[in-house]
Tab-separated table of C-alpha atoms in Angstrom:
chain	number	residue	atom	x	y	z
V	1	MET	CA	12.691	59.276	-5.559
V	2	SER	CA	15.130	59.720	-8.546
V	3	ASN	CA	17.560	58.655	-5.793
V	4	LEU	CA	15.822	55.712	-5.461
V	5	VAL	CA	15.726	54.408	-8.921
V	6	PHE	CA	19.446	55.377	-9.257
V	7	THR	CA	20.507	53.122	-6.504
V	8	ARG	CA	18.028	50.379	-7.716
V	9	ASP	CA	19.971	50.606	-11.218
V	10	SER	CA	23.505	50.703	-10.051
V	11	THR	CA	22.670	47.923	-7.805
V	12	SER	CA	21.524	45.848	-10.743
V	13	ARG	CA	24.425	46.898	-12.775
V	14	ARG	CA	26.663	45.602	-9.690
V	15	LEU	CA	24.664	42.302	-9.300
V	16	GLY	CA	24.133	41.878	-13.173
V	17	PRO	CA	27.904	40.563	-13.833
V	18	LEU	CA	28.367	38.699	-10.768
V	19	LYS	CA	25.242	37.072	-11.520
V	20	ASN	CA	26.383	35.808	-14.898
V	21	LYS	CA	29.622	34.747	-13.462
V	22	ILE	CA	28.022	32.227	-10.710
V	23	ILE	CA	25.917	30.936	-13.440
V	24	TRP	CA	29.021	30.097	-15.705
V	25	GLY	CA	30.730	28.506	-12.903
V	26	ALA	CA	27.649	26.438	-12.216
V	27	PHE	CA	28.106	25.560	-15.889
V	28	LEU	CA	31.327	24.630	-15.855
V	29	CYS	CA	31.008	22.618	-12.685
V	30	PHE	CA	27.871	20.681	-14.116
V	31	ILE	CA	29.627	19.728	-17.262
V	32	ALA	CA	32.532	18.581	-15.783
V	33	SER	CA	30.818	16.462	-13.449
V	34	VAL	CA	28.482	14.682	-15.984
V	35	SER	CA	31.798	13.987	-18.359
V	36	TRP	CA	33.306	12.319	-15.494
V	37	GLY	CA	30.280	10.303	-14.896
V	38	ALA	CA	30.379	9.225	-18.540
V	39	MET	CA	34.068	8.627	-18.948
V	40	PHE	CA	33.665	4.890	-16.970
V	41	PRO	CA	30.887	3.588	-19.441
V	42	VAL	CA	32.952	5.159	-22.506
V	43	ALA	CA	36.005	3.646	-20.803
V	44	ASN	CA	34.609	0.424	-20.133
V	45	SER	CA	33.280	-0.007	-24.045
V	46	ALA	CA	36.837	0.848	-24.963
V	47	PHE	CA	38.564	-1.873	-22.621
V	48	LYS	CA	37.071	-4.508	-25.094
V	49	ASN	CA	39.700	-3.331	-27.702
V	50	ILE	CA	42.840	-1.668	-26.091
V	51	ASP	CA	44.345	-1.799	-22.521
V	52	PRO	CA	43.835	1.090	-20.129
V	53	PHE	CA	47.484	1.704	-19.955
V	54	TYR	CA	47.795	3.095	-23.390
V	55	PHE	CA	44.439	4.432	-23.515
V	56	THR	CA	45.328	6.808	-20.688
V	57	LEU	CA	48.441	7.381	-21.888
V	58	ILE	CA	47.432	8.550	-25.663
V	59	ARG	CA	44.267	10.487	-24.095
V	60	TYR	CA	46.684	12.326	-21.922
V	61	VAL	CA	49.347	12.972	-24.541
V	62	SER	CA	46.624	14.422	-26.789
V	63	VAL	CA	45.324	16.764	-23.746
V	64	THR	CA	48.345	18.083	-22.869
V	65	LEU	CA	49.557	19.340	-26.365
V	66	LEU	CA	45.754	21.085	-26.630
V	67	LEU	CA	46.642	22.435	-23.292
V	68	VAL	CA	49.765	23.695	-24.102
V	69	ALA	CA	48.342	25.111	-27.017
V	70	ILE	CA	45.707	26.818	-25.760
V	71	LEU	CA	48.156	28.417	-22.837
V	72	TRP	CA	50.651	29.549	-25.120
V	73	PHE	CA	47.958	31.651	-27.088
V	74	LYS	CA	46.237	32.921	-24.248
V	75	GLU	CA	49.236	33.578	-21.445
V	76	GLY	CA	52.474	33.428	-23.302
V	77	SER	CA	55.910	31.821	-23.196
V	78	GLN	CA	56.175	33.053	-19.845
V	79	ALA	CA	53.416	31.113	-18.492
V	80	PHE	CA	55.694	27.851	-18.439
V	81	ARG	CA	58.413	29.200	-16.069
V	82	PHE	CA	58.144	26.609	-13.193
V	83	GLU	CA	58.810	29.726	-10.696
V	84	LYS	CA	61.093	27.125	-8.242
V	85	LYS	CA	58.100	25.146	-8.117
V	86	GLY	CA	58.807	22.187	-10.613
V	87	LEU	CA	59.273	19.294	-7.966
V	88	SER	CA	55.758	20.254	-6.499
V	89	LEU	CA	54.226	20.533	-10.106
V	90	TRP	CA	55.684	17.016	-10.629
V	91	PHE	CA	54.279	15.776	-7.756
V	92	PHE	CA	51.097	16.656	-7.909
V	93	GLY	CA	51.115	15.895	-11.869
V	94	THR	CA	52.138	12.844	-10.955
V	95	MET	CA	49.164	12.142	-8.483
V	96	ALA	CA	46.537	13.104	-10.956
V	97	PHE	CA	47.781	11.778	-14.066
V	98	VAL	CA	49.716	8.656	-13.285
V	99	VAL	CA	48.514	7.338	-9.850
V	100	TYR	CA	44.830	8.437	-10.835
V	101	ASN	CA	44.488	8.325	-14.149
V	102	LEU	CA	46.308	4.796	-14.618
V	103	LEU	CA	45.072	3.134	-11.546
V	104	ILE	CA	41.481	4.359	-11.345
V	105	PHE	CA	41.127	2.697	-15.049
V	106	TRP	CA	43.298	-0.161	-14.418
V	107	GLY	CA	41.159	-1.412	-11.474
V	108	GLN	CA	38.132	-1.123	-13.477
V	109	ASP	CA	39.414	-3.044	-16.489
V	110	LEU	CA	40.260	-5.744	-14.054
V	111	MET	CA	37.018	-5.589	-12.128
V	112	GLY	CA	34.992	-5.863	-15.323
V	113	GLN	CA	31.535	-4.663	-15.983
V	114	PRO	CA	31.243	-3.585	-11.863
V	115	GLY	CA	34.038	-1.749	-12.136
V	116	THR	CA	32.273	0.979	-14.126
V	117	MET	CA	30.070	1.434	-10.904
V	118	VAL	CA	32.882	1.385	-8.400
V	119	ALA	CA	35.170	3.571	-10.060
V	120	SER	CA	32.415	6.273	-10.514
V	121	ILE	CA	31.200	5.791	-6.926
V	122	SER	CA	34.850	5.689	-5.757
V	123	GLU	CA	35.119	9.525	-7.407
V	124	ALA	CA	31.928	10.597	-5.810
V	125	MET	CA	33.957	9.624	-2.194
V	126	MET	CA	36.474	12.252	-2.931
V	127	PRO	CA	35.315	14.702	-0.872
V	128	MET	CA	34.769	12.879	1.720
V	129	ILE	CA	38.181	11.565	1.636
V	130	SER	CA	39.613	15.109	1.503
V	131	ILE	CA	38.319	15.169	5.088
V	132	VAL	CA	39.816	12.250	6.255
V	133	ILE	CA	43.211	13.586	5.078
V	134	VAL	CA	42.989	17.466	5.963
V	135	TRP	CA	42.072	15.521	9.728
V	136	MET	CA	44.867	13.593	9.758
V	137	ILE	CA	47.490	16.477	8.345
V	138	SER	CA	46.114	19.016	10.810
V	139	ARG	CA	45.044	16.581	14.027
V	140	HIS	CA	42.020	18.979	13.920
V	141	LYS	CA	38.959	16.506	14.185
V	142	PRO	CA	35.847	17.162	12.455
V	143	HIS	CA	32.525	17.721	13.541
V	144	GLY	CA	30.612	14.411	14.283
V	145	PHE	CA	27.933	15.320	12.045
V	146	THR	CA	30.813	15.729	9.172
V	147	LEU	CA	32.085	12.152	10.484
V	148	THR	CA	28.622	10.565	10.344
V	149	CYS	CA	27.904	11.293	6.709
V	150	VAL	CA	31.525	10.345	6.251
V	151	PHE	CA	30.636	6.686	7.441
V	152	THR	CA	27.191	6.942	5.573
V	153	ALA	CA	29.437	7.408	2.403
V	154	PHE	CA	31.763	4.535	3.169
V	155	VAL	CA	28.433	2.249	3.411
V	156	GLY	CA	27.219	3.204	0.153
V	157	VAL	CA	30.829	2.417	-1.286
V	158	MET	CA	30.699	-0.407	-0.025
V	159	LEU	CA	27.290	-1.467	-1.049
V	160	VAL	CA	28.456	-0.901	-4.454
V	161	ILE	CA	31.414	-2.757	-4.607
V	162	THR	CA	30.079	-6.042	-2.398
V	163	LYS	CA	26.574	-6.092	-3.816
V	164	GLY	CA	25.628	-6.748	-0.414
V	165	ASP	CA	27.692	-10.012	0.028
V	166	LEU	CA	30.853	-8.507	2.215
V	167	ARG	CA	32.032	-12.181	2.929
V	168	THR	CA	32.445	-13.180	-0.396
V	169	PHE	CA	34.042	-9.835	-1.159
V	170	LEU	CA	36.608	-10.534	1.419
V	171	THR	CA	37.625	-13.725	-0.040
V	172	ALA	CA	37.461	-12.871	-3.661
V	173	THR	CA	40.913	-11.429	-4.494
V	174	ASP	CA	40.132	-10.495	-7.806
V	175	ASP	CA	37.946	-8.283	-6.611
V	176	ILE	CA	40.003	-6.632	-3.713
V	177	VAL	CA	43.083	-5.949	-5.574
V	178	PRO	CA	41.171	-3.608	-8.136
V	179	SER	CA	39.199	-2.020	-5.429
V	180	LEU	CA	42.666	-1.303	-3.874
V	181	LEU	CA	43.651	0.415	-7.015
V	182	ILE	CA	40.533	2.645	-7.476
V	183	PHE	CA	40.786	3.688	-3.709
V	184	ILE	CA	44.581	4.634	-4.169
V	185	ALA	CA	43.700	6.405	-7.223
V	186	VAL	CA	40.918	8.626	-5.892
V	187	ILE	CA	43.292	9.602	-3.142
V	188	GLY	CA	45.789	10.567	-5.729
V	189	TRP	CA	43.457	12.909	-7.415
V	190	VAL	CA	42.465	14.136	-3.726
V	191	ILE	CA	45.986	15.125	-3.225
V	192	TYR	CA	46.264	16.837	-6.662
V	193	THR	CA	43.146	18.991	-5.991
V	194	MET	CA	44.328	19.905	-2.694
V	195	GLY	CA	47.702	21.035	-4.170
V	196	GLY	CA	46.033	23.359	-6.353
V	197	ASN	CA	46.065	25.794	-3.297
V	198	ARG	CA	49.730	26.148	-3.774
V	199	PHE	CA	49.382	27.875	-6.993
V	200	SER	CA	46.381	30.264	-6.280
V	201	GLU	CA	48.573	32.838	-7.623
V	202	TRP	CA	48.560	31.122	-11.009
V	203	SER	CA	45.705	30.974	-13.208
V	204	ALA	CA	43.746	27.358	-13.452
V	205	LEU	CA	44.903	26.859	-17.024
V	206	ARG	CA	48.587	27.005	-16.086
V	207	TYR	CA	48.449	24.738	-13.296
V	208	SER	CA	46.129	22.343	-15.245
V	209	THR	CA	48.461	22.445	-18.074
V	210	LEU	CA	51.756	22.466	-16.324
V	211	SER	CA	50.484	19.772	-13.773
V	212	CYS	CA	49.275	17.757	-17.074
V	213	LEU	CA	52.573	18.171	-18.473
V	214	LEU	CA	55.203	16.820	-15.947
V	215	GLY	CA	52.660	14.138	-15.070
V	216	THR	CA	51.975	13.077	-18.614
V	217	LEU	CA	55.907	12.769	-19.141
V	218	THR	CA	55.916	10.400	-16.036
V	219	ALA	CA	52.646	8.198	-17.591
V	220	CYS	CA	55.150	7.860	-20.486
V	221	ILE	CA	57.855	6.374	-18.530
V	222	VAL	CA	55.533	4.304	-16.273
V	223	VAL	CA	53.842	3.032	-19.677
V	224	PHE	CA	56.967	2.250	-21.322
V	225	PHE	CA	58.344	0.004	-18.606
V	226	VAL	CA	55.212	-1.791	-18.209
V	227	THR	CA	55.196	-2.554	-22.014
V	228	TRP	CA	58.785	-3.794	-21.417
V	229	THR	CA	57.898	-6.540	-19.023
V	230	GLY	CA	55.724	-7.616	-21.309
V	231	TYR	CA	52.465	-7.168	-19.388
V	232	ILE	CA	50.968	-4.919	-22.633
V	233	SER	CA	51.924	-4.188	-26.228
V	234	VAL	CA	51.841	-1.199	-28.149
V	235	PRO	CA	48.134	-1.138	-29.880
V	236	THR	CA	47.948	-1.784	-33.648
V	237	MET	CA	46.422	0.923	-36.159
V	238	GLU	CA	43.556	-1.087	-36.417
V	239	THR	CA	42.963	-1.048	-32.720
V	240	LEU	CA	43.538	2.637	-32.521
V	241	GLN	CA	40.875	3.366	-35.389
V	242	VAL	CA	38.411	1.314	-33.641
V	243	VAL	CA	38.887	2.999	-30.314
V	244	THR	CA	39.060	6.780	-31.911
V	245	PRO	CA	35.476	7.583	-31.084
V	246	HIS	CA	35.796	6.632	-27.942
V	247	MET	CA	39.241	8.653	-27.490
V	248	LEU	CA	37.836	11.611	-28.891
V	249	PHE	CA	35.235	12.125	-25.961
V	250	MET	CA	37.733	11.181	-23.670
V	251	ILE	CA	39.880	13.909	-24.909
V	252	ILE	CA	37.107	16.806	-25.422
V	253	PHE	CA	34.999	16.558	-22.304
V	254	PRO	CA	36.461	14.752	-19.167
V	255	GLY	CA	39.778	15.483	-20.405
V	256	VAL	CA	40.266	19.210	-21.162
V	257	ILE	CA	36.815	20.662	-20.451
V	258	ALA	CA	36.443	18.721	-17.112
V	259	LEU	CA	39.921	19.606	-16.126
V	260	VAL	CA	40.175	23.294	-16.542
V	261	GLY	CA	36.326	23.935	-16.552
V	262	TRP	CA	36.298	22.033	-12.943
V	263	ASN	CA	39.511	24.041	-11.832
V	264	VAL	CA	37.503	27.346	-12.772
V	265	GLY	CA	34.452	26.649	-11.943
V	266	VAL	CA	35.589	25.768	-8.238
V	267	ARG	CA	37.368	29.400	-7.780
V	268	ILE	CA	34.346	30.889	-9.017
V	269	LEU	CA	31.587	29.335	-6.753
V	270	SER	CA	34.023	28.221	-3.968
V	271	PRO	CA	34.885	24.842	-2.944
V	272	LEU	CA	31.753	24.194	-0.860
V	273	ASN	CA	29.345	25.006	-3.793
V	274	GLY	CA	31.718	22.965	-6.115
V	275	LEU	CA	31.164	19.963	-4.007
V	276	LEU	CA	27.371	19.689	-4.861
V	277	PHE	CA	28.074	18.751	-8.412
V	278	ILE	CA	30.123	15.967	-7.737
V	279	ASN	CA	26.675	14.447	-7.014
V	280	PHE	CA	26.381	14.009	-10.670
V	281	VAL	CA	29.043	11.854	-11.038
V	282	PRO	CA	27.500	8.699	-9.737
V	283	VAL	CA	24.078	9.614	-11.518
V	284	THR	CA	25.180	9.616	-14.877
V	285	THR	CA	27.198	6.843	-14.750
V	286	LEU	CA	24.137	5.185	-13.250
V	287	VAL	CA	21.773	6.623	-16.594
V	288	ILE	CA	24.180	5.803	-19.077
V	289	SER	CA	24.932	2.018	-17.782
V	290	TYR	CA	21.131	1.329	-17.909
V	291	ILE	CA	20.583	2.703	-21.050
V	292	GLN	CA	23.481	0.459	-22.351
V	293	GLY	CA	21.704	-2.303	-20.573
V	294	TYR	CA	24.185	-3.018	-17.801
V	295	GLN	CA	22.830	-5.544	-15.125
V	296	LEU	CA	22.750	-2.831	-12.215
V	297	THR	CA	21.788	-4.514	-8.697
V	298	ILE	CA	19.746	-2.818	-6.011
V	299	PHE	CA	22.512	-2.244	-3.866
V	300	ASP	CA	23.649	0.000	-7.037
V	301	TYR	CA	21.136	2.375	-6.528
V	302	ILE	CA	21.080	2.284	-2.573
V	303	GLY	CA	24.779	2.783	-2.575
V	304	THR	CA	24.355	5.791	-4.824
V	305	VAL	CA	21.458	7.222	-2.874
V	306	PHE	CA	23.864	6.518	0.464
V	307	ILE	CA	26.503	9.014	-1.530
V	308	ILE	CA	24.496	11.446	-2.895
V	309	ALA	CA	22.926	12.007	0.764
V	310	ALA	CA	26.009	12.190	2.574
V	311	LEU	CA	27.230	14.753	0.099
V	312	LEU	CA	24.259	16.995	0.556
V	313	GLY	CA	24.054	16.556	4.285
V	314	ASN	CA	27.446	17.685	4.967
V	315	ASN	CA	27.278	20.466	2.316
V	316	ILE	CA	24.177	21.785	3.677
V	317	PHE	CA	25.715	21.444	7.419
V	318	LEU	CA	28.885	23.226	6.351
V	319	ARG	CA	26.529	25.794	4.785
V	320	ILE	CA	25.049	26.130	8.293
V	321	GLN	CA	28.206	26.251	10.143
V	322	GLN	CA	29.763	28.964	7.926
V	323	LYS	CA	26.593	31.618	8.170
V	324	ARG	CA	26.374	31.169	12.067
V	325	LYS	CA	30.313	32.079	11.796
V	326	ASP	CA	29.801	34.906	9.451
V	327	GLU	CA	26.705	36.104	11.707
V	328	ALA	CA	28.627	35.987	14.733
V	329	ARG	CA	31.436	38.082	13.044
V	330	GLN	CA	28.846	40.288	11.815
V	331	TYR	CA	27.696	40.508	15.748
V	332	LYS	CA	30.804	41.242	17.167
V	333	LYS	CA	31.904	43.706	14.889
V	334	HIS	CA	28.797	45.872	15.293
V	335	THR	CA	28.674	45.741	19.309
V	336	ILE	CA	29.808	48.737	21.160
V	337	GLN	CA	32.281	47.564	23.634
V	338	PRO	CA	31.329	49.627	27.044
V	339	SER	CA	34.092	51.910	27.615
V	340	VAL	CA	35.901	51.405	31.398
């Protein structure tokens, strides 16, 4: 009996830290997803006073400075060595902090109030878009059920974008161009996320910081040339004071906490489990938009349900597939092959 008690105690001691780590990973993914869901209504409010280019640039210059300070404190100066990966870091950083961040808010601003839900729903499509990208690269066709989920999610996005009127949408170039910008932006973030696998030996903080640093430097050049063309102008001090509350939220939550927290949380939980939390992005946007008094249509709600159902369905399917593979592997491992 004493041996049994000792075994239980030792097992509890082993499982305790693991359970706490999983809870911590889930908390980080939840906070990141809710922050991303909230950033679109907050940004929409800020765009009444400032253009999306300088709004994004000021935000990520601040995020970069904070991340650099944190990385220097935690890992020292050696963490800033590129180790012959500078070009890759620049490419993935550009995908995230130029293509994604500049285009998604530009598209949202051009679309106006409806752009808030369109941008949020499109972000929730990231897992499905990654499936299509992997299919195109590897030439390995996904399972039919997964493709059905991708199609279902696409239908959900189209319901939100078109508000149920596809014919009018196709003839309205004012909506097509912003939607295209948002779609390209989402692809950029998917590429950035997939690129993290190339830096698995680095900490999530290091990859986040160095990619953000190089990407933001590129964004500075882009915003400079856009300003030079006269399309936008440098914001005044009065404008900056008005958007300071919006900027503080965007820097702290969707910026530093969500960026690093998501990368850490996904490493703890695995991408499969982390994807479940993406469902909180459109839900958070819906709730905040409703509280702010925006006129949401029935197509916004139905489209959001389609997206969530597709994400949940595919996640559950992948879990079942993985469980079957593990069981088959264990069966094969413990099966005694007959001797000849």
